[in-house]
Coordinates of C-alpha atoms and ligand atoms in Angstrom, one line a residue:
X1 CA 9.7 -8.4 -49.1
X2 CA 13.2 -8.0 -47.7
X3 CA 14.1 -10.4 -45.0
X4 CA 14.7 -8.2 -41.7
X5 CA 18.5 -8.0 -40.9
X6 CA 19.4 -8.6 -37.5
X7 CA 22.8 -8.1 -35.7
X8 CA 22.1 -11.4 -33.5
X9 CA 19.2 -13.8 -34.0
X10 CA 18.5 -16.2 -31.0
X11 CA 16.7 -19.4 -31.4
X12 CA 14.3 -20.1 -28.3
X13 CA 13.2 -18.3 -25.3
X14 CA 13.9 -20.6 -22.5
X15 CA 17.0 -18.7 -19.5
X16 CA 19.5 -19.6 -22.4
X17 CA 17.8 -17.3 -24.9
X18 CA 17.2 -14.6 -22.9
X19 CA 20.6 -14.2 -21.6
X20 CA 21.9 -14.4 -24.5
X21 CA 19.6 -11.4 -26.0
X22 CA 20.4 -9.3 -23.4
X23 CA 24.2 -9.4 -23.3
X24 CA 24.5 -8.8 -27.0
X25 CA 21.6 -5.9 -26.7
X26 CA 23.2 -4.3 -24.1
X27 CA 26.5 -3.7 -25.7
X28 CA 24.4 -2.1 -28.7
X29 CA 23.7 -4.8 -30.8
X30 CA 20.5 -5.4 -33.0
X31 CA 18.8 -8.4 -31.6
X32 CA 16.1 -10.7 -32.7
X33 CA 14.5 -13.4 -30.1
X34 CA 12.2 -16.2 -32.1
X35 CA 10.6 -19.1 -29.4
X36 CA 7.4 -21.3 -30.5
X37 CA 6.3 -20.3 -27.4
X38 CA 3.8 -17.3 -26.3
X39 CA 5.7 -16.9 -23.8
X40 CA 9.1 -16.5 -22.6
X41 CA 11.0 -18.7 -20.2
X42 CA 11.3 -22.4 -21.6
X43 CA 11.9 -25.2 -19.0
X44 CA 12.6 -22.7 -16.4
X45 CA 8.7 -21.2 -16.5
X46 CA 7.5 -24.8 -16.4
X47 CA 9.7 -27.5 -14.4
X48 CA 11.8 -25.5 -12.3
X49 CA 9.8 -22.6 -11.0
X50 CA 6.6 -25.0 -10.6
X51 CA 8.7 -27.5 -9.2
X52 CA 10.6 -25.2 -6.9
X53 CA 7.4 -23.2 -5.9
X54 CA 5.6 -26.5 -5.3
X55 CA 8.1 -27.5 -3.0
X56 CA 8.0 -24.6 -1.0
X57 CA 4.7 -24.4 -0.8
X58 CA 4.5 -28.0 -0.1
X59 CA 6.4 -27.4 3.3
X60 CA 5.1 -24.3 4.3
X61 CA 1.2 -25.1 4.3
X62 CA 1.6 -28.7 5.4
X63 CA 3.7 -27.3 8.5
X64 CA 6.1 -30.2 7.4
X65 CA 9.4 -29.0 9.0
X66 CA 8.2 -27.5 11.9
X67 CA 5.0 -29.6 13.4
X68 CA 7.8 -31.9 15.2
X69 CA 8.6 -28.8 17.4
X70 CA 5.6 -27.6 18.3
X71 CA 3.5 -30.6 19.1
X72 CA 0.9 -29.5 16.7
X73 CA -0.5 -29.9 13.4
X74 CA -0.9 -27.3 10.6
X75 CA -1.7 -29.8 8.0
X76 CA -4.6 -28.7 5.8
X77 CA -6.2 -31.0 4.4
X78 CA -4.9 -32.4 0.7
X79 CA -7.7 -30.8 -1.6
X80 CA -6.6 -27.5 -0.2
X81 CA -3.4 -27.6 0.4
X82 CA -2.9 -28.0 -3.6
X83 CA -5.6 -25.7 -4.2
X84 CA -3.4 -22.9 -2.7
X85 CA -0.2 -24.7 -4.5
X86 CA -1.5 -24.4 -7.7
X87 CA -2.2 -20.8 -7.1
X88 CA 0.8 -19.7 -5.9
X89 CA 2.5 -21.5 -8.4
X90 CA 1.0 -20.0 -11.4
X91 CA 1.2 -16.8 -9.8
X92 CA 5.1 -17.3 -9.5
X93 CA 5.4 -18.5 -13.1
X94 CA 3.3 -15.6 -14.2
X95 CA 5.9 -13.3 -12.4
X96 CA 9.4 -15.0 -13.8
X97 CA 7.2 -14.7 -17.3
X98 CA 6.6 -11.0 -16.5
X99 CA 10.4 -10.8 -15.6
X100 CA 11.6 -12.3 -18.9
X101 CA 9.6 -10.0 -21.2
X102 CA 10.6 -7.1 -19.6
X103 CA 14.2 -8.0 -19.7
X104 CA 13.7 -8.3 -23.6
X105 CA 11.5 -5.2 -23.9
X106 CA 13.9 -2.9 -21.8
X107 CA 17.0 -4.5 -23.4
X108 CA 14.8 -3.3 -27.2
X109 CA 15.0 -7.1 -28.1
X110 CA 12.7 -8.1 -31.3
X111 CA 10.3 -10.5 -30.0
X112 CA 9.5 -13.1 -32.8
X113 CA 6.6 -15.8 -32.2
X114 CA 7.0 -19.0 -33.9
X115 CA 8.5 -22.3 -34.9
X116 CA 11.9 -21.6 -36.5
X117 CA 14.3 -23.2 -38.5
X118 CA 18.1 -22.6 -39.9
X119 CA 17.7 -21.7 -43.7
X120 CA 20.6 -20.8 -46.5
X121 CA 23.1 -18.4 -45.9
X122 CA 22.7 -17.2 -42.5
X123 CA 18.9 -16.8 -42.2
X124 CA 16.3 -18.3 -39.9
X125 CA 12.8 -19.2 -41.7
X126 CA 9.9 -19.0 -39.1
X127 CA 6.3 -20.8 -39.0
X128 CA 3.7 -19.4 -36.8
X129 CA 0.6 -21.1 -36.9
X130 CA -1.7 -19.6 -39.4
X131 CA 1.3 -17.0 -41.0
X132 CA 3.1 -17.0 -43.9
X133 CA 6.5 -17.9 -43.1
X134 CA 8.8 -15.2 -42.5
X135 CA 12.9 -14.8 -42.9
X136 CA 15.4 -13.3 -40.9
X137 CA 18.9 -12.8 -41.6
X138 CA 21.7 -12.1 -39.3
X139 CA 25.6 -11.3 -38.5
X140 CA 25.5 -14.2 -36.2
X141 CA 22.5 -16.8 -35.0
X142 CA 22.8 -18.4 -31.4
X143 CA 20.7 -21.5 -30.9
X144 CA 19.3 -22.2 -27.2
X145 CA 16.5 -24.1 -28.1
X146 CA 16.2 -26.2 -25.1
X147 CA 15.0 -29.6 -24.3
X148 CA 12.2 -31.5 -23.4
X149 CA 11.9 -35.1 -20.8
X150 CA 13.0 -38.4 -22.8
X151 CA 10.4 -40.8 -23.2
X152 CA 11.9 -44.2 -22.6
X153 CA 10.4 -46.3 -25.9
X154 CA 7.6 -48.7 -24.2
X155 CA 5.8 -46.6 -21.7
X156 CA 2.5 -45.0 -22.8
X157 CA 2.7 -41.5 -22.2
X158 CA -0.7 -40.7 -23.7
X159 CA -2.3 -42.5 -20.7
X160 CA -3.2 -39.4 -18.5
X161 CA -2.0 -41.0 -15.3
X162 CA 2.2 -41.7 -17.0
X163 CA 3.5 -38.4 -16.8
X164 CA 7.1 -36.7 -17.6
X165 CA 8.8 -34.5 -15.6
X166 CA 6.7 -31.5 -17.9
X167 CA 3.6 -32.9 -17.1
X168 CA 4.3 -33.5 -13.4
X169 CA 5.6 -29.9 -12.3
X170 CA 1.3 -29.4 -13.4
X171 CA -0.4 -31.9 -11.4
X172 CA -3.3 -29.8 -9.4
X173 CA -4.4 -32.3 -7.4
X174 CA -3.5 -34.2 -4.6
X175 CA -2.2 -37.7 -5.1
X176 CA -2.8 -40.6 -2.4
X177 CA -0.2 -43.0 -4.4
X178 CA 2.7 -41.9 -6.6
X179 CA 5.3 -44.2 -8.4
X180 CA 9.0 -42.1 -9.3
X181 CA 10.8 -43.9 -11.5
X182 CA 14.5 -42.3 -11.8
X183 CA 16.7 -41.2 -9.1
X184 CA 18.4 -38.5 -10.6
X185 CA 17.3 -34.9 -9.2
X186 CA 13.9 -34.4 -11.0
X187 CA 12.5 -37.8 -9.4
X188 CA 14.4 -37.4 -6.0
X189 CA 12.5 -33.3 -6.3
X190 CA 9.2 -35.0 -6.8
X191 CA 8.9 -37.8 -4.9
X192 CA 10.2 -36.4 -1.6
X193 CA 7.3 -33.0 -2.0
X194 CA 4.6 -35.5 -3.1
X195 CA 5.5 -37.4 -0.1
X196 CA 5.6 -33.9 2.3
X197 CA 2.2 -33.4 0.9
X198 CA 1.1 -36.9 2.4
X199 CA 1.2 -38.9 -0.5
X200 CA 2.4 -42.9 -0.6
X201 CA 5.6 -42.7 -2.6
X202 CA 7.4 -45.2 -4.3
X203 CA 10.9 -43.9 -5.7
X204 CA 12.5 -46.5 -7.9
X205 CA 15.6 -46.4 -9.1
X206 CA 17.8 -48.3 -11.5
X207 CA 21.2 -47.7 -9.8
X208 CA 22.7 -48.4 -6.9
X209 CA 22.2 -45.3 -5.3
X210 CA 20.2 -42.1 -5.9
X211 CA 21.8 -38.4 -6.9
X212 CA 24.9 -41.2 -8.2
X213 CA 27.1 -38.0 -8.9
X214 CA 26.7 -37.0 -5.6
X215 CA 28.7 -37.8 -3.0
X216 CA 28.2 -41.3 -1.7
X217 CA 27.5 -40.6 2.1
X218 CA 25.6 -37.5 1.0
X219 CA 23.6 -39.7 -0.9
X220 CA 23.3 -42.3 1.2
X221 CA 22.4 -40.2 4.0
X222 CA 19.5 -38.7 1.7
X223 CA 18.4 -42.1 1.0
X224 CA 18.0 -42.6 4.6
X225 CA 15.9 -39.3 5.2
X226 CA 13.6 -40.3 2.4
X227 CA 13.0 -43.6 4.4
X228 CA 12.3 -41.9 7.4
X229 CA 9.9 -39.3 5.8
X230 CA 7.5 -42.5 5.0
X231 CA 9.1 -42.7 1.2
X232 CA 10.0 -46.1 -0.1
X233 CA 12.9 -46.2 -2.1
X234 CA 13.7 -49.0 -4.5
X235 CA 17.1 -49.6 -5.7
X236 CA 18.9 -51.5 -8.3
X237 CA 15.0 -52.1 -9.7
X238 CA 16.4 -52.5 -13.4
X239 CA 13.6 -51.1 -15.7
X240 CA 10.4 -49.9 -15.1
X241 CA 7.1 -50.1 -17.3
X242 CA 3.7 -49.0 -16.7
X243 CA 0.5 -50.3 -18.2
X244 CA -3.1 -50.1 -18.4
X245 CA -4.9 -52.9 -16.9
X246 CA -8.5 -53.6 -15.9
X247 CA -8.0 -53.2 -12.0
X248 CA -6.3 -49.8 -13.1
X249 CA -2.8 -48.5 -13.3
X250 CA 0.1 -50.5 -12.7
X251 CA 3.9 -50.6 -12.6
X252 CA 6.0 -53.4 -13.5
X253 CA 9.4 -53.2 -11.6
X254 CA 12.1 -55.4 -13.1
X255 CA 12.3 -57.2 -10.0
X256 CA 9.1 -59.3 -10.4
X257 CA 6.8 -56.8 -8.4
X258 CA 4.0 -55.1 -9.0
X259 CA 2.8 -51.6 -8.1
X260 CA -0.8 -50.0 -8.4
X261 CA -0.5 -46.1 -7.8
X262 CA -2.6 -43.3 -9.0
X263 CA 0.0 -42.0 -11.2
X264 CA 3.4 -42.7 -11.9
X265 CA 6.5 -39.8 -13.1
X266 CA 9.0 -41.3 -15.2
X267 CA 11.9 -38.7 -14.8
X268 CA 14.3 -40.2 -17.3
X269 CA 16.9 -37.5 -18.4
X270 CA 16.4 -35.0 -21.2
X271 CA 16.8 -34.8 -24.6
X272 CA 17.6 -31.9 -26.8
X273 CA 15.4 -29.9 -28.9
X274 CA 16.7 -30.1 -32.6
X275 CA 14.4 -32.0 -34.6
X276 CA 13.2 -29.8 -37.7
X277 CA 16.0 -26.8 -37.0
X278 CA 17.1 -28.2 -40.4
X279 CA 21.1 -28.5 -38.8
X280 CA 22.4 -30.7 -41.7
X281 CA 21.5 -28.5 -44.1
X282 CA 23.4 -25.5 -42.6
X283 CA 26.2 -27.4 -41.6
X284 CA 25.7 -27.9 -38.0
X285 CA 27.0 -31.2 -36.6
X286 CA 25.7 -33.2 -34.0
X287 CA 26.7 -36.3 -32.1
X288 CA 25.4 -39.5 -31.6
X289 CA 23.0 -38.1 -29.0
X290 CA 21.7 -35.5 -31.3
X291 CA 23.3 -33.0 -29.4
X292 CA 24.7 -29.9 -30.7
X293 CA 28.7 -29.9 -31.0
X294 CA 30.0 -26.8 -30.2
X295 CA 33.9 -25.8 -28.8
X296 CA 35.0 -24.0 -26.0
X297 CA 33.4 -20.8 -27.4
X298 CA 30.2 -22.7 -27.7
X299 CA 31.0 -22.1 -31.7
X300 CA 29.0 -24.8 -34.2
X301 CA 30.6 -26.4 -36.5
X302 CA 29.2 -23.7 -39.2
X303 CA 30.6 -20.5 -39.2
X304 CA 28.3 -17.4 -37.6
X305 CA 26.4 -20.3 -35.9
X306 CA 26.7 -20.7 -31.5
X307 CA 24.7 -23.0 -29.4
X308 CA 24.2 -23.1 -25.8
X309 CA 21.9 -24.7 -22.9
X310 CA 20.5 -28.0 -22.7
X311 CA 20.5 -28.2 -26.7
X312 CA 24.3 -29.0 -26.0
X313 CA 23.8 -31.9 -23.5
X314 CA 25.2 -31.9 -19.9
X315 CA 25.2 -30.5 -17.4
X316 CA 21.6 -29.0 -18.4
X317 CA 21.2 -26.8 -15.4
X318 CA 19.5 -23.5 -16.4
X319 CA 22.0 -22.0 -14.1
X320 CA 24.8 -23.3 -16.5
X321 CA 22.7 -22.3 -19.5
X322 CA 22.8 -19.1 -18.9
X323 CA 26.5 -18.7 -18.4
X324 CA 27.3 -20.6 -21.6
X325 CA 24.7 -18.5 -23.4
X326 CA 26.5 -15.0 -22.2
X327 CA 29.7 -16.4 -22.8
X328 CA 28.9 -17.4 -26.2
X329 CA 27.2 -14.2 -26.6
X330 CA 30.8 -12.0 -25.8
X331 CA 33.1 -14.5 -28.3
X332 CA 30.5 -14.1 -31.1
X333 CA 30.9 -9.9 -30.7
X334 CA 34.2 -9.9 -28.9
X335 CA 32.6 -8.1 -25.9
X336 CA 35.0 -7.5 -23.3
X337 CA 33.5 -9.5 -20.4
X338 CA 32.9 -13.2 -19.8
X339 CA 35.4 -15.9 -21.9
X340 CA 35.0 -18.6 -20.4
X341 CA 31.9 -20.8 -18.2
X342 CA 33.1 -21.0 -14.4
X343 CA 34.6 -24.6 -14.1
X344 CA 33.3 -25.3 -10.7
X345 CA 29.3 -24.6 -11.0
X346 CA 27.6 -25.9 -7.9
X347 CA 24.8 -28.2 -8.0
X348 CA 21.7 -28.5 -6.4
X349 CA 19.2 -30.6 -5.7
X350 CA 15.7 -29.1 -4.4
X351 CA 14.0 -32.0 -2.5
X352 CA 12.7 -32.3 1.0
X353 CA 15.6 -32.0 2.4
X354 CA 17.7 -30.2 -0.6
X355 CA 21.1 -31.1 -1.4
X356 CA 24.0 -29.0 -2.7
X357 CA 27.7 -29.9 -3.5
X358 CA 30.5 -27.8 -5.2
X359 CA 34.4 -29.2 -6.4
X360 CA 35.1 -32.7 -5.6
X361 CA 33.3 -35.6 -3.5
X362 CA 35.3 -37.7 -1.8
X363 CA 35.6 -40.7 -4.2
X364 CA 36.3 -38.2 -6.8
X365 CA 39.6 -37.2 -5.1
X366 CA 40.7 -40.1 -4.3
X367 CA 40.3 -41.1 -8.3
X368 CA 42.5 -38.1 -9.0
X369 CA 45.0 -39.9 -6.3
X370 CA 44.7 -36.7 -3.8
X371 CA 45.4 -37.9 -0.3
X372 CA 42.0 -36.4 1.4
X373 CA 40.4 -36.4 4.2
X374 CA 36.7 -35.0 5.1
X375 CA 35.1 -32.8 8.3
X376 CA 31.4 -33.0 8.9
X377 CA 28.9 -31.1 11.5
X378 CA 25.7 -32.3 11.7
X379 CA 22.7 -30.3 11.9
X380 CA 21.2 -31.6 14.4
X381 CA 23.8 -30.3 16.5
X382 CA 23.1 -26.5 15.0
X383 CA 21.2 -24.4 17.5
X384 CA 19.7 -23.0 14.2
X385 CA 18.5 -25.6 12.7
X386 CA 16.9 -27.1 16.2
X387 CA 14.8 -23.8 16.4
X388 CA 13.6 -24.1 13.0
X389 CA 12.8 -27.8 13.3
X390 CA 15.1 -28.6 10.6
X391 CA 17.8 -31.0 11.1
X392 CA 18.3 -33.5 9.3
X393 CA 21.8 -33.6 7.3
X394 CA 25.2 -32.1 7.9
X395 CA 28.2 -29.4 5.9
X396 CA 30.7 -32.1 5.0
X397 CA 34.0 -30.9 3.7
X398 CA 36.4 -32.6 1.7
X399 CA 39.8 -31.1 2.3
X400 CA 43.2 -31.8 1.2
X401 CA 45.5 -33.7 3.6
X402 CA 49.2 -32.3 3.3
X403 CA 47.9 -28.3 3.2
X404 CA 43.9 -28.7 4.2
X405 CA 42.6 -27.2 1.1
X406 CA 39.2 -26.9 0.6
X407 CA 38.2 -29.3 -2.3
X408 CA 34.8 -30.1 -1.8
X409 CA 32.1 -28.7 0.1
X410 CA 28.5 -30.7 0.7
X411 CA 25.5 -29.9 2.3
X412 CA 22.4 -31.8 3.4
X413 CA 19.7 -30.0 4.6
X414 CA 17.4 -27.3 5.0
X415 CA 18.6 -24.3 2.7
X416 CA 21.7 -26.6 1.4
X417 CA 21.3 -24.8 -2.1
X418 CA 22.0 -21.5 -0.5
X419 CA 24.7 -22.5 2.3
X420 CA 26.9 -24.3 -1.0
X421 CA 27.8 -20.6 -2.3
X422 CA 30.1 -20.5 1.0
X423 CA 31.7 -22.9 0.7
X424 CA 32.1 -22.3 -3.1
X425 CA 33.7 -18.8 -2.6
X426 CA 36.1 -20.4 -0.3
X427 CA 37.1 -22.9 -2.9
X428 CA 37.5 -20.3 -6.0
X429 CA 39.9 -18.5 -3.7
X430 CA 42.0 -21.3 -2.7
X431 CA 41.1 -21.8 0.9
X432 CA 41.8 -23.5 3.3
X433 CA 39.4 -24.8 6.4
X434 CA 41.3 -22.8 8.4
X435 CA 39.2 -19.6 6.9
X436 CA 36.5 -21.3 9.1
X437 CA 38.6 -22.3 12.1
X438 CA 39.5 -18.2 12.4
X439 CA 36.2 -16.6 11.1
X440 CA 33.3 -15.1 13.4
X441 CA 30.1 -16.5 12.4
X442 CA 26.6 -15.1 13.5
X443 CA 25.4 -17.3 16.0
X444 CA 22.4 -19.4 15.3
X445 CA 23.0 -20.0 11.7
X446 CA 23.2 -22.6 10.0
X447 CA 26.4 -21.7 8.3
X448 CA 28.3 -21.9 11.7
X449 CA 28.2 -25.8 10.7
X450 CA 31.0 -24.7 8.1
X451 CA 33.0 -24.1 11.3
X452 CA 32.8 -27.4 12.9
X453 CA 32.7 -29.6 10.3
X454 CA 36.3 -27.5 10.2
X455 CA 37.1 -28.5 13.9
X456 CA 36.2 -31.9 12.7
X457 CA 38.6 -31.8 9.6
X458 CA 41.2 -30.7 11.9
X459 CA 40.6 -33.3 13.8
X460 CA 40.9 -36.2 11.4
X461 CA 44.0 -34.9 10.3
X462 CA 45.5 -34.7 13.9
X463 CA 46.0 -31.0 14.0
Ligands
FAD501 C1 11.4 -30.4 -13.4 C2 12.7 -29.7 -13.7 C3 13.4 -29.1 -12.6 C4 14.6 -28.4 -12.9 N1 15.2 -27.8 -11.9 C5 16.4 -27.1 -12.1 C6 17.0 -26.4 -11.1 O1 16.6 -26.5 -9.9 N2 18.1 -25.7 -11.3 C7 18.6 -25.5 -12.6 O2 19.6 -24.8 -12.8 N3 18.0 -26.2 -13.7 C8 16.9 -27.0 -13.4 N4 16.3 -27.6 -14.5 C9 16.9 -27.5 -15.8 C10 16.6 -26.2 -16.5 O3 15.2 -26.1 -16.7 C11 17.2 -26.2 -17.9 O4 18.6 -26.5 -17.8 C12 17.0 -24.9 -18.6 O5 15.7 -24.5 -18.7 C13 17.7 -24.9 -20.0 O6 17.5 -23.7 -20.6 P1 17.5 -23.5 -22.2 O7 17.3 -22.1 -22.4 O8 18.8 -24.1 -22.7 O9 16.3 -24.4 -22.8 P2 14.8 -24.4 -22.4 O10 14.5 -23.9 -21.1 O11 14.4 -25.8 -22.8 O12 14.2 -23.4 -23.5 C14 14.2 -23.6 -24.9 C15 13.2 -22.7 -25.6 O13 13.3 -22.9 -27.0 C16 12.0 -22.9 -27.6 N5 12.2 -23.7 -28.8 C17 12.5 -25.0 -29.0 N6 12.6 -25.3 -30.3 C18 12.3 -24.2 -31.0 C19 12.2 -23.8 -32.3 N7 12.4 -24.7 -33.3 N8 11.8 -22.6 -32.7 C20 11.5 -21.6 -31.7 N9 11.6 -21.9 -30.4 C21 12.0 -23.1 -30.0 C22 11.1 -23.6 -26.5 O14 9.8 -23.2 -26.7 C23 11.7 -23.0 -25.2 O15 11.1 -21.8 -24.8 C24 15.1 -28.3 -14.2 C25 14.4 -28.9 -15.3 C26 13.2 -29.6 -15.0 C27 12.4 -30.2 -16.1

């Protein structure tokens, strides 16, 4: 039988994939989608929606931002609280599922189920369990197939209490003892909602400080939240291991000590998703890390082949993803839209409290040798966030000295994630703090701490 001929063939399902799809669909093109999967949406339907739906759920039926203000407990107790959790969560995944497949069914994508792999020419072969194998062959093949969590070599994942970051966005029940080894922004999300949900957390850490390409007094500052929430965090613990022993579960921190929790997460970094995709043989280079290289079009090293996503390494944000995959999308057709991947994403960071930042941190400025200086408001100061019970963290700007450009902008805090796009906009325009100085804000907000973290900048700067 004759291999089907496709326009575009995209390899994986996850936001990447999708995006991809629809862009070239949209403008006309024939478009094939093959993920392994049954269905769509990759990393984002498992770790960041559960994640991110956990966490809200987390806060809202423990009461945990608001039971401060009004003197009274709304905690359920742990069985039910994750009881509901779990069922708001799946229902959430189900709907972002729902979402994708729609997208690719309005957008007349081919949906393709099964393992695939590059083959000769430029065809993709794909298994599905229990199927002959079939071929497809295209104009041009995009690969987006992901990642998955790096096991460090040692720890013994197949013990049902050691789980990944995968694993962990399913746990559906509640914990009384949790061990989070990594400090990165997986392991700062989950330790900080497993201890909102009441938990005894231990975060461990190998560096020196957590969210390390954060800025350092944002960091620091979160640090210090987490301690006041009940969380202990352990820094500069070198390596951790786990083990099975008679009393139980254990961890083994580098510094000598011994823990004993119910579970433990090791969130150690991703890796990428190209084992068996048979690159070598088609001409598709990687680099050391296994990564796939690709230039500033997000071309492969073989011609007709694109890559995007986490399959390319860093940042591996599905936010990022999905940019690279549209823009790699308009260079393979020359579609008239998106050349290049915005060069200031923001990043955020959904703990308890969440944490956002956009453009340069302080030490990063002064690296580049740009005299700075740096306005902060705290929330605890912001009417808003007093009424909602939620102030912990500040806006902190990081502005240029000689003109007060807006270089920086970080937030700590109840709906940080959201507030960053502010300050983003400001800093994609070339703004100064002045734009908050002479702006109207509504009044309570929280944004209003943009304008006197200004009035501080000013300040510092003896204006
Ligand atoms: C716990 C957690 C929280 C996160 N939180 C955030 C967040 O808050 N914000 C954010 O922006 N990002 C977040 N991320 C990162 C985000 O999930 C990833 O960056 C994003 O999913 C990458 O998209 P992708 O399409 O490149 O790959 P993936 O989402 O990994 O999708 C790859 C797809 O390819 C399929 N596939 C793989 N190999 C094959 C094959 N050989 N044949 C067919 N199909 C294949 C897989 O089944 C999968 O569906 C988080 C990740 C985790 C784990």
């Amino acid at each position: 039988m004759d291999a089907a001929h496709y326009d575009l063939v995209v390899l994986g399902g996850g936001p990447a994939g999708e995006k991809a799809a629809a862009q070239a669909a949209y403008w006309g093109k024939r478009v094939a989608l093959v993920d392994q999967a049954p269905q769509l949406g990759g990393a984002m339907s498992g770790g960041v929606v559960s994640s991110k739906t956990m966490r809200e759920a987390a806060l809202y039926l423990t009461g945990f931002r608001r039971r401060d203000v009004y003197d009274v407990s709304l905690d359920l107790t742990p069985e039910v609280a994750t009881d509901h959790l779990r069922r708001r969560t799946d229902a959430v995944v189900q709907m972002m599922v729902d979402r994708a497949t729609e997208n690719m069914r309005r957008h007349g994508v081919d949906r393709v189920h099964g393992r695939a792999a590059l083959g000769p020419g430029r065809s993709v072969v794909v298994h599905a369990p229990g199927e002959e194998a079939t071929t497809l062959t295209a104009e041009v093949i995009i690969i987006t197939t992901g990642s998955r969590p790096f096991h460090p070599p040692g720890i013994p994942f197949d013990d049902p209490d050691v789980l990944d970051s995968d694993a962990a966005a399913l746990l559906d029940h509640p914990l009384r003892s949790l061990v989070v080894v990594g400090g990165g922004a997986v392991g700062c999300e989950f330790a900080s909602i497993f201890t909102a949900l009441g938990a005894d957390v231990v975060l461990v850490d190998s560096g020196t400080r957590l969210l390390p390409f954060m800025d350092a007094e944002i960091s620091e500052e979160l640090t210090s939240v987490f301690r006041g929430m009940g969380m202990r965090v352990v820094q500069g613990a070198g390596r951790a291991r786990a083990s099975r022993a008679a009393a139980g579960l254990q961890v083994e921190l580098a510094t000598g000590e011994t823990l004993h929790p119910e579970k433990v997460i090791f969130a150690a970094g991703r890796a990428g998703n190209t084992e068996g995709l048979e690159l070598e043989a088609a001409a598709v280079a990687t680099d050391e890390r296994g990564r796939i290289v690709v230039d500033e079009h997000f071309r492969t090293t073989a011609e007709g082949i694109y890559a995007a996503g986490d399959v390319i390494g860093p940042p591996a944000l599905g936010s990022v993803s999905m940019e690279q995959a549209r823009v790699a999308a308009c260079w393979a057709f020359d579609i008239p839209l998106k050349r290049a991947v915005d060069s200031l994403p923001p990043f955020g960071v959904y703990s308890v409290p969440e944490v956002a930042m956009v453009g340069l941190t302080e030490e990063a400025a002064a690296a580049q040798g740009i005299a700075h200086a740096a306005g902060r408001a705290r929330f605890n100061a912001n009417t808003r966030a007093s009424i909602s019970g939620a102030t912990e963290g500040m806006v902190k700007l990081v502005f240029a000295r000689d003109d007060a450009t807006v270089l920086g902008v970080h937030v700590l805090g109840e709906g940080a994630t959201e507030l960053v796009h502010l300050g983003q906009a400001l800093i994609h325009f070339g703004g100064t703090i002045d734009y908050f100085i002479d702006t109207t804000f509504n009044v309570p907000t929280m944004s209003e701490a943009f304008k006197y973290a200004a009035y501080d900048g000013l300040r510092q700067i003896g204006r």
